[in-house]
Amino acid sequence: MPKKFIQDLIQDMSLEEKLGQMTQLSPMFLGAEESVNLTGPLNDLHARAQWMTLVGSTLNGFGAEKLMAMQDKNLAEHPHKIPLLFMADVVCGYKTVFPIALAMGCSFDPKVYETASSVAALEASASGIMLTFSPMSDLVRDPRWGRVMESPGEDPFLNAQMIAAAVRGFQGDDARATGKIASCVKHFAGYGAAEGGRDYNTVDVSMGMLRDFYLSAYKAAVDAGVMMVMTAFNTVERIPASANISLMRSLLRDEWGFKGVVISDFGAVDETITHGYSADGVEAAKNCINAGVDIEMMSAHYLNFAKTAIDDGRLDMGLIDEAVTRILELKDALGLFENPYKDASVAGEKELHRCPRHLEAARAAARKSMVLLENKNSTLPLKKSLKIGLAGPFTMDGTGGVSIYDGIVNKIPANMVVTAMTDPLGSMQDGIFDVPDCVEEAAKKLADCDVIIAAVGECLGDVGEAASKTSIRISQNQEKLIHRLKETGKPVVVVLFNGRPLEVTPFLQDCDALLEAWFLGSESGNAIADLLFGDYNPSGRLSMSFPHNVGQVPVYYNCYNTGRPNTGTSERYISRYLDCPNEALFPFGYGLSYSKFDYTDFRVEKLEGKIIASVTVTNSSEIAGIETVQLYISDVAAKVVRPVKELKGFTQLHLPPHASEIASFEITKDLLEFYDNHGKLVFEEGEFDIMVGRSSVDVNKARINVS
Ligand code: BGC
C-alpha cells in the first residue's frame, strides 16, 4: 500500500498534473535559462507552455545553485508543491573522472566500479543530482558499436557482478542518505546487439539468447535494488522495447519483481511511431503506458495524448495512477518531500569535486583497468634512468585527464623525455580521419632514445553514442608511425587509447610491448606511468575479446558449439574462416603481468558433499603481483544447447614473490543451471566440464558427473 500522503495526492491531482509527473524534459523547458526562446522547441514537442510548471523531472541539468533555484521556482508554482527530481547521465564519474566502464570491467574487481560509483554519487549529489542514468548494463560483442565503452563487456557473469557493484556504489543501503543517489539501469533490453554494430539499428535476438547472455546484468541490477530501469531504443521480438508489454511487465515486473520506476530512453516513446509500431501520438502514449513506462523522456505524447486515449476508452486511468504512485514513491524514497534539494550545496561542490581522495581513487581504478597485451623480452617495466622518446597524438592529449607526457615527467626529469608528432587526433565526426604525417621527423628526433613509447588510438569523440565505425583500425599515419619507430631499432612500447577493442594485427609485430590503456579519466597519465615504470604491476584482464580483424566480428568466447566446430583438422566442411582463426586474437580474460604465475595441482573433487575445483598458483618471479584465477563451466549435453564455456567465478590472488596460494571454487548447483525454452531456470543431471585457468583459452579441464 502506498503511504497515505501519496494516496491523498493521487486523489487530489488533476490528470494534467499526473501526466506532468510522467514527463521528463531538459531544464531549458522549465525556464532555467531565461534567455532561451522556447517557442520552437515547444512546438517541436507539440507541448504547451502552461504544462511546463507540471513537469516532474529534468535530465542533464547540473550545478547546486542552478538546480536549487529551479526547485524553488517549481515549489512556488506547482499546484501540489511536488518537488522536481533532477536526473542526469553521471557515467564513470562526475568531476573526478574514472575509467570507462569497459576498462573497469577489465579490472575484474567489482570493488573498482563500486568505488567509482560512490565517488560519482558524492560529487554529483553535491551538484544537486538525485538520480543517475547509470550503469549501462548492455552486454556487448561488436566493437563497431561506439557504446561498448559504456558496458563492462561481453560476459554475463562478470557484467552481473560489476553492475550490482555499481548500483551499490550509487545507492548504498539507502539512496536517501547524504551523498547517495538513485541508480537507473539501462537500456532494457538487448541494445548491445544492434545489427552490424550500427547504433539504434535493428536488434533481433531470440529469447534463449537474451536469457543466456543479455539479461543477466539487468537482472543483477534489479536484484541489487536498482530504483529505475530505462528502456532501450530497439525492438525486442519486433516490438519497440518502450511499448513491449512482455518485456516491461511480464519479465521485469512480474517475473523479476521490479517495483521501481521505468523511464523511456530519450525520445523513445515518440520513436515507437517511427519504428512503425504506434500509428500516432495517441497510440504511442497508450502503448507505452500500457507497457508500464512511467516516465516519457524528451517527448510529450503523454501530456498531449494520454487524455484522448483515456477518454475514448483505450487507456485505463488506473495505469496512470499506478505510474504516478511509483514516481511519487521514488521521490519519497529520496527524501524529497522533506528536503527537496537533497544534497545540493555550493560548499559541498567546492569540498568534494576532484578532492585529493577522489583523485587517488580514480588513479587506483585506472591502474587496475589497464591490460598488458604484449611484453616481448620483458620490455616493461622501464627503468627510470632511461631516455624516453614519446610520440603520437595522445602524447599531450590526456583525453580529459593527465596526459601520458605529464604522467611520465611526474616520475623522471623532463630533460629525459623527447617528444615528436604530437598533434592531437581530431574527430571523424568533424571529418578528421588522421593526424599529419610527421613520421620521418619523429624517427629522426627520437633516434637516440633508449626506448620509444607510441601513444596512439582513437579520438574520444569517436566513441560512445552514435559513434559506430566499420573500421576498427587506428589511422594510417599512426600505424605508419609505429612501423617507422620500430625501424629505428629501439624497443617500441605502444600505449593504446580507445573505447573499443581495436584491430591491432597490422602493427602487433612492431610492438615490443602493447599496453591497452582505454580512456582512464582524470588520472590517466599518472596511472599509465605507474605501470610503465613498474610502480604498479599490471593486473587487468580483457572484458571483451580483441578480433584479428573486423571481418571476424562478433567474436566472443562463450559461443555455442555448432554441429561442425573447428577442431583444427584440415577438413573443408567445418565452421571456420579460410583466412583467419575462429578465435579472438586476444581473448576474454587475457592479460599479462610482470610476474610469472604457474598453475599446478588442478583438481576437482568431492569434499564433505561439496564439489570443489582448486588449483595452486605460484608466483615464480621476483615481483609481487595480482593473478585473476577464472572458473569456466560447460554443460556437455542439455535439452537446449549450451555455450562452449561460461565464466562462473573468479578470484584475485595477491602473491608476493615466490609465494603460492590455492584458488578454490565451490561448484554449486546454481552454477550449473540454465534457462530452458519456456523461461524456466532448470538444473539437469549429467556431465559438466570444469575449467580453471588464467584466461578463457588457457585453462585446466576436468569432466565430472553431477546428479
Ligand atoms: C542515451 C541514454 C541517456 C539518455 C539521456 C540517450 O540518448 O541512450 O543512455 O541516458 O540519452 O541523456
XYZ file of C-alpha atoms in Angstrom, residues 105-641:
537
model
C 35.308 -4.416 -16.425
C 38.932 -5.346 -17.147
C 39.824 -4.829 -13.507
C 37.842 -8.000 -12.768
C 37.298 -6.246 -9.453
C 33.711 -5.155 -8.736
C 35.032 -3.012 -5.878
C 36.592 -0.731 -8.501
C 33.207 0.003 -10.103
C 31.577 0.308 -6.697
C 34.105 2.901 -5.532
C 33.875 4.811 -8.804
C 30.097 4.933 -8.451
C 30.149 6.013 -4.835
C 32.597 8.826 -5.610
C 30.413 9.850 -8.570
C 27.371 9.841 -6.292
C 29.094 12.039 -3.714
C 30.210 14.586 -6.269
C 27.006 14.596 -8.333
C 24.723 14.827 -5.326
C 26.578 17.928 -4.149
C 25.675 19.410 -7.540
C 22.002 18.668 -6.986
C 21.737 15.423 -8.973
C 19.408 12.902 -7.338
C 19.456 10.044 -9.856
C 21.922 8.869 -12.466
C 21.189 7.088 -15.731
C 23.853 4.561 -14.929
C 25.088 1.821 -15.010
C 24.717 0.803 -18.622
C 24.319 -2.957 -18.490
C 24.098 -3.864 -22.147
C 26.200 -6.916 -22.947
C 28.464 -6.126 -25.904
C 30.041 -8.215 -28.626
C 30.551 -5.855 -31.508
C 33.401 -3.340 -31.268
C 32.000 -1.409 -34.213
C 29.328 -0.162 -31.815
C 30.565 3.027 -30.148
C 28.787 2.320 -26.891
C 30.774 -0.787 -25.998
C 32.827 1.639 -23.894
C 29.864 2.151 -21.556
C 29.471 -1.560 -20.817
C 31.615 -3.776 -18.588
C 31.964 -6.173 -21.518
C 30.932 -9.398 -23.202
C 30.353 -11.698 -20.269
C 27.047 -12.156 -18.431
C 28.647 -13.287 -15.169
C 31.304 -10.579 -14.959
C 28.790 -7.934 -16.049
C 26.321 -9.011 -13.370
C 28.973 -8.640 -10.657
C 30.105 -5.277 -11.981
C 26.620 -3.865 -12.428
C 25.433 -4.926 -8.974
C 28.547 -3.269 -7.538
C 27.834 -0.047 -9.427
C 24.261 0.045 -8.126
C 25.543 -0.451 -4.571
C 28.063 2.324 -5.088
C 25.457 4.837 -6.220
C 22.644 3.935 -3.864
C 24.319 2.398 -0.816
C 21.816 0.806 1.543
C 19.526 3.810 1.316
C 19.642 6.326 -1.516
C 18.127 8.918 0.804
C 21.406 9.060 2.756
C 23.695 12.030 2.201
C 25.989 11.512 -0.760
C 23.909 8.729 -2.296
C 21.765 8.915 -5.411
C 19.293 6.611 -7.102
C 20.581 4.464 -9.931
C 18.883 3.713 -13.253
C 19.992 0.614 -15.125
C 19.821 0.850 -18.914
C 18.943 0.050 -21.706
C 16.386 -2.680 -21.197
C 16.854 -4.830 -23.206
C 19.338 -6.047 -25.760
C 20.526 -2.637 -27.012
C 24.057 -4.039 -27.272
C 23.016 -6.409 -30.041
C 22.433 -3.764 -32.726
C 22.997 -5.379 -36.121
C 26.334 -4.548 -37.709
C 27.257 -2.525 -34.631
C 25.345 0.458 -36.044
C 23.801 2.456 -33.231
C 19.994 2.326 -32.959
C 19.891 -0.426 -35.599
C 17.631 -3.467 -35.572
C 18.087 -5.965 -32.770
C 16.907 -9.496 -33.327
C 17.859 -11.836 -30.540
C 15.929 -14.900 -29.537
C 14.532 -15.208 -26.034
C 17.067 -18.015 -25.469
C 19.962 -15.711 -26.373
C 18.522 -12.976 -24.179
C 18.274 -15.355 -21.258
C 21.704 -16.922 -21.793
C 23.595 -13.688 -22.260
C 21.909 -10.312 -22.405
C 19.529 -10.236 -19.447
C 21.816 -11.230 -16.626
C 23.282 -7.803 -15.833
C 19.905 -6.018 -15.851
C 18.594 -8.687 -13.541
C 21.593 -8.293 -11.260
C 20.779 -4.579 -11.029
C 17.164 -5.334 -10.144
C 18.292 -7.864 -7.539
C 20.641 -5.228 -6.119
C 17.660 -2.904 -5.633
C 18.119 -0.506 -8.547
C 15.411 2.168 -8.319
C 14.841 2.829 -12.009
C 15.039 0.994 -15.322
C 15.433 2.705 -18.698
C 14.028 1.184 -21.870
C 16.133 0.559 -24.962
C 15.725 2.240 -28.356
C 15.498 -1.102 -30.132
C 12.754 -3.590 -30.723
C 12.601 -6.918 -28.919
C 10.728 -9.656 -30.763
C 9.635 -6.981 -33.270
C 8.059 -4.689 -30.669
C 9.850 -1.498 -29.535
C 11.170 -2.049 -26.010
C 9.280 1.014 -24.745
C 5.969 -0.467 -25.846
C 6.825 -4.061 -25.086
C 4.402 -5.490 -22.542
C 6.059 -8.888 -22.277
C 9.423 -7.269 -21.611
C 8.367 -4.451 -19.314
C 5.504 -6.075 -17.465
C 5.752 -9.863 -17.733
C 9.515 -10.146 -17.408
C 10.651 -7.073 -15.495
C 7.782 -6.583 -13.102
C 6.053 -9.960 -12.825
C 8.977 -12.357 -13.129
C 11.757 -10.253 -11.612
C 9.571 -8.384 -9.152
C 10.801 -4.886 -10.078
C 8.781 -2.324 -8.137
C 10.519 0.881 -9.194
C 10.033 3.399 -11.975
C 10.531 2.692 -15.673
C 11.655 5.587 -17.874
C 11.857 5.620 -21.655
C 15.126 6.429 -23.336
C 15.459 9.864 -24.946
C 12.525 10.302 -27.324
C 11.858 6.561 -27.407
C 8.106 6.904 -26.829
C 7.908 9.071 -29.927
C 10.130 6.631 -31.819
C 7.569 3.854 -31.426
C 5.818 5.782 -34.236
C 8.958 5.903 -36.403
C 9.536 2.193 -35.811
C 6.138 1.691 -37.441
C 4.541 0.287 -34.317
C 2.384 3.129 -32.980
C 0.192 4.805 -35.603
C 0.270 8.248 -33.969
C 0.873 10.111 -30.711
C -2.269 8.769 -29.055
C -1.197 5.212 -29.807
C 2.348 5.920 -28.680
C 1.139 7.214 -25.314
C -1.297 4.343 -24.922
C 1.196 1.644 -25.946
C 3.983 2.835 -23.692
C 1.786 3.446 -20.644
C 0.240 0.035 -21.159
C 3.712 -1.440 -21.239
C 4.424 0.190 -17.890
C 6.729 3.018 -18.978
C 6.106 5.519 -16.189
C 8.146 8.464 -17.445
C 8.436 9.650 -21.032
C 11.830 11.239 -21.640
C 12.039 14.181 -24.009
C 8.824 13.866 -25.921
C 5.371 14.930 -24.795
C 2.913 12.346 -26.046
C 1.731 11.535 -22.534
C 0.894 15.186 -21.881
C -0.584 15.659 -25.328
C -2.490 12.491 -25.944
C -2.977 10.244 -22.918
C -6.202 12.087 -22.103
C -7.618 11.263 -25.542
C -6.718 7.602 -25.081
C -8.412 7.569 -21.658
C -11.497 9.420 -22.909
C -12.092 7.017 -25.756
C -11.576 4.012 -23.503
C -8.266 2.818 -24.958
C -6.278 3.508 -21.806
C -7.137 2.684 -18.232
C -6.895 5.592 -15.772
C -5.747 3.072 -13.163
C -2.472 2.669 -15.066
C -1.823 6.413 -14.818
C -2.374 6.322 -11.069
C -0.068 3.322 -10.724
C 2.668 5.081 -12.667
C 2.338 8.327 -10.692
C 2.316 6.405 -7.422
C 5.625 4.805 -8.368
C 7.099 8.187 -9.300
C 5.981 9.794 -6.044
C 7.299 6.816 -4.102
C 10.670 7.298 -5.762
C 10.675 10.973 -4.764
C 9.713 9.946 -1.255
C 12.428 7.281 -1.113
C 14.935 10.016 -1.911
C 13.510 12.140 0.899
C 12.497 14.948 -1.448
C 9.211 15.756 0.294
C 11.224 16.679 3.398
C 14.323 18.030 1.668
C 13.660 18.987 -1.961
C 17.312 19.904 -2.607
C 18.668 16.543 -1.410
C 22.421 17.164 -1.047
C 22.795 20.182 -3.327
C 25.331 22.525 -1.780
C 27.759 25.001 -3.276
C 30.106 24.432 -0.342
C 29.814 20.674 -0.860
C 30.741 21.071 -4.524
C 33.868 23.001 -3.536
C 34.841 20.471 -0.916
C 34.186 17.296 -2.866
C 34.785 17.906 -6.554
C 38.149 16.496 -7.569
C 39.293 16.362 -3.972
C 42.612 14.504 -3.426
C 40.855 11.433 -2.022
C 38.680 11.096 -5.119
C 41.596 11.611 -7.490
C 43.554 8.927 -5.630
C 40.607 6.550 -6.039
C 40.479 7.367 -9.763
C 44.198 6.632 -10.077
C 43.826 3.298 -8.299
C 40.915 2.375 -10.594
C 42.907 3.413 -13.661
C 45.856 1.230 -12.677
C 43.605 -1.794 -12.265
C 41.809 -1.198 -15.587
C 44.771 -1.366 -17.968
C 45.606 -4.605 -19.740
C 49.118 -5.551 -20.816
C 48.660 -7.367 -24.124
C 52.257 -7.925 -25.211
C 55.614 -7.680 -23.456
C 58.432 -9.240 -25.505
C 61.709 -9.775 -23.640
C 60.325 -8.005 -20.575
C 60.468 -4.631 -22.334
C 58.307 -3.352 -19.490
C 58.706 -2.213 -16.782
C 61.053 0.594 -17.824
C 63.978 1.763 -15.729
C 63.605 5.328 -14.523
C 67.108 6.122 -15.766
C 66.240 5.580 -19.441
C 65.919 8.316 -22.033
C 62.339 8.078 -23.284
C 61.012 9.012 -26.709
C 57.326 9.771 -26.766
C 55.322 10.134 -29.970
C 51.760 10.105 -31.233
C 48.558 12.119 -30.923
C 47.888 11.118 -27.307
C 51.276 12.300 -26.022
C 49.957 15.621 -24.790
C 46.231 14.897 -25.107
C 45.182 13.321 -21.820
C 41.640 12.681 -23.131
C 40.262 14.819 -20.329
C 42.831 13.859 -17.689
C 46.563 13.951 -17.024
C 48.455 13.302 -20.272
C 50.958 10.476 -20.619
C 53.662 13.138 -21.037
C 52.771 14.779 -17.732
C 52.471 11.397 -16.044
C 55.984 10.464 -17.189
C 57.623 13.777 -16.228
C 55.999 13.407 -12.815
C 58.324 10.394 -12.454
C 61.517 11.256 -14.316
C 63.266 14.529 -15.218
C 61.681 16.350 -18.171
C 65.056 16.531 -19.970
C 64.983 12.719 -20.230
C 61.813 12.814 -22.337
C 61.827 13.728 -26.050
C 58.526 14.190 -27.876
C 57.571 14.104 -31.548
C 54.494 14.062 -33.807
C 52.228 15.201 -31.006
C 49.388 16.827 -32.970
C 46.149 15.592 -31.388
C 43.818 13.355 -33.363
C 40.620 15.071 -34.478
C 37.211 13.502 -34.597
C 35.731 11.605 -37.544
C 32.502 13.335 -36.650
C 34.244 16.548 -37.748
C 35.622 14.930 -40.885
C 39.126 14.442 -39.455
C 40.410 10.941 -40.067
C 44.113 11.220 -39.416
C 46.992 13.215 -37.999
C 49.555 14.986 -40.215
C 52.319 12.655 -41.368
C 55.449 13.708 -39.424
C 56.744 10.158 -39.239
C 60.234 10.782 -40.664
C 60.869 13.781 -38.414
C 59.669 11.756 -35.427
C 62.000 8.845 -36.217
C 64.956 11.231 -36.525
C 64.130 13.148 -33.383
C 63.764 10.044 -31.251
C 66.686 8.084 -32.756
C 68.967 8.385 -29.737
C 66.355 7.500 -27.097
C 66.680 4.229 -25.197
C 63.056 3.287 -25.687
C 60.163 4.792 -27.641
C 56.566 4.987 -26.492
C 53.875 5.462 -29.136
C 50.680 6.945 -27.680
C 48.093 6.131 -30.323
C 44.409 5.282 -30.624
C 41.063 6.779 -31.498
C 39.621 10.170 -30.653
C 37.428 10.305 -27.543
C 34.796 11.968 -29.722
C 34.628 8.873 -31.907
C 33.403 6.552 -29.192
C 30.136 6.444 -27.277
C 26.622 7.068 -28.519
C 26.145 7.447 -32.269
C 29.831 6.659 -32.905
C 29.719 3.413 -34.853
C 32.554 2.554 -37.221
C 33.140 -0.058 -39.900
C 36.903 0.098 -39.452
C 38.371 -0.511 -36.048
C 41.968 0.167 -37.065
C 43.883 3.164 -35.850
C 44.508 5.764 -38.551
C 47.054 5.140 -41.315
C 49.619 7.653 -40.126
C 49.534 6.237 -36.630
C 50.181 2.720 -37.950
C 52.935 4.145 -40.154
C 54.454 5.890 -37.140
C 54.672 2.671 -35.132
C 56.245 0.844 -38.054
C 58.812 3.571 -38.648
C 59.666 3.818 -34.955
C 60.327 0.089 -34.893
C 62.752 0.566 -37.789
C 64.917 2.767 -35.557
C 65.902 -0.455 -33.804
C 64.780 0.870 -30.422
C 62.267 -1.056 -28.340
C 58.785 0.264 -29.067
C 56.055 0.362 -26.433
C 52.604 1.063 -27.854
C 50.043 2.546 -25.489
C 46.509 2.413 -26.871
C 43.824 4.989 -26.080
C 40.458 3.735 -27.195
C 36.907 2.959 -26.214
C 36.516 -0.347 -28.034
C 38.625 -3.364 -28.934
C 40.703 -2.357 -31.954
C 42.273 -4.286 -34.793
C 45.889 -4.286 -33.681
C 47.080 -7.009 -36.092
C 48.635 -4.541 -38.596
C 51.138 -3.240 -36.040
C 51.343 -6.023 -33.476
C 54.650 -7.348 -34.823
C 56.161 -3.884 -34.316
C 55.225 -3.756 -30.643
C 57.820 -4.843 -28.136
C 55.148 -4.104 -25.588
C 51.484 -3.265 -26.079
C 49.512 -1.689 -23.270
C 45.738 -1.280 -23.504
C 45.064 1.949 -21.616
C 41.495 2.631 -22.792
C 40.258 6.020 -21.593
C 41.231 6.181 -17.960
C 39.820 9.509 -16.794
C 41.281 12.238 -14.605
C 44.427 10.387 -13.542
C 45.158 8.719 -16.870
C 48.806 9.700 -17.442
C 49.821 9.195 -13.821
C 48.354 5.703 -13.738
C 49.957 4.788 -17.074
C 53.336 5.996 -15.821
C 52.870 3.951 -12.625
C 52.507 0.906 -14.782
C 55.196 1.678 -17.380
C 57.831 2.147 -14.674
C 56.741 -0.801 -12.557
C 55.275 1.174 -9.653
C 52.183 -0.887 -10.391
C 52.253 -4.407 -11.783
C 49.575 -4.805 -14.496
C 46.649 -6.924 -13.363
C 43.821 -6.176 -15.838
C 42.199 -8.915 -17.926
C 40.226 -8.274 -21.104
C 36.500 -7.943 -20.544
C 35.911 -8.015 -24.305
C 37.696 -10.046 -26.959
C 40.008 -8.389 -29.482
C 39.401 -9.687 -33.009
C 42.163 -10.458 -35.523
C 40.272 -8.276 -37.949
C 36.890 -6.622 -38.280
C 35.598 -9.410 -40.547
C 35.642 -11.753 -37.559
C 33.219 -9.595 -35.573
C 31.329 -10.575 -33.491
C 33.885 -12.785 -31.814
C 33.346 -13.784 -28.193
C 34.490 -16.712 -26.120
C 31.172 -18.051 -24.835
C 29.732 -19.127 -28.190
C 27.602 -22.191 -28.886
C 29.449 -25.093 -30.379
C 27.761 -25.603 -33.815
C 27.443 -29.074 -35.355
C 30.744 -28.659 -37.152
C 33.170 -26.978 -34.798
C 36.694 -26.268 -35.914
C 38.837 -28.940 -34.306
C 41.973 -27.896 -36.108
C 41.880 -30.549 -38.834
C 42.316 -29.654 -42.491
C 38.801 -30.814 -43.289
C 36.837 -28.455 -45.532
C 33.234 -28.647 -44.370
C 33.637 -27.232 -40.902
C 32.686 -23.933 -39.333
C 35.723 -21.752 -39.929
C 37.223 -18.935 -41.949
C 39.733 -19.817 -44.655
C 41.813 -16.737 -43.935
C 41.600 -16.251 -40.190
C 41.235 -18.286 -36.990
C 37.815 -18.544 -35.364
C 39.128 -17.401 -32.005
C 39.928 -13.893 -30.928
C 43.446 -12.506 -31.232
C 43.331 -11.571 -27.544
C 40.502 -13.434 -25.845
C 38.263 -12.577 -22.941
C 40.081 -12.933 -19.634
C 43.533 -12.468 -21.169
C 46.168 -10.122 -19.773
C 49.845 -10.224 -18.835
C 51.661 -9.372 -15.634
C 55.273 -8.515 -14.803
C 55.155 -11.554 -12.517
C 55.150 -15.146 -13.723
C 52.395 -17.344 -12.346
C 52.463 -21.140 -12.555
C 49.366 -23.302 -12.199
C 49.811 -26.743 -10.626
C 47.819 -29.390 -8.822
C 44.486 -28.740 -10.518
C 41.749 -30.917 -9.072
C 38.008 -31.232 -8.981
C 36.886 -33.346 -6.043
C 34.027 -34.064 -3.711
C 34.770 -32.816 -0.193
C 32.161 -33.252 2.514
C 29.407 -33.475 -0.090
C 30.585 -30.355 -1.933
C 32.222 -30.254 -5.349
C 35.372 -28.170 -5.169
C 37.616 -27.142 -8.050
C 41.034 -25.943 -6.991
C 44.437 -25.084 -8.349
C 47.697 -23.972 -6.785
C 49.068 -20.734 -8.189
C 52.713 -19.873 -7.611
C 54.367 -16.567 -8.303
C 57.678 -17.818 -9.647
C 59.080 -14.329 -10.207
C 60.793 -11.671 -8.114
C 57.868 -9.264 -8.494
C 54.729 -9.214 -6.354
C 51.591 -9.368 -8.465
C 47.872 -9.991 -8.732
C 46.605 -13.063 -10.585
C 42.973 -13.381 -11.597
C 42.060 -17.068 -11.498
C 38.987 -17.819 -13.594
C 36.436 -20.637 -13.380
C 34.587 -21.706 -16.517
C 31.930 -24.400 -16.840
C 30.416 -26.173 -19.807
C 27.373 -28.430 -19.807
C 28.263 -31.362 -22.061
C 24.695 -32.162 -23.187
C 21.442 -30.450 -22.271
C 17.933 -30.014 -23.613
C 18.967 -26.694 -25.137
C 22.496 -26.196 -26.449
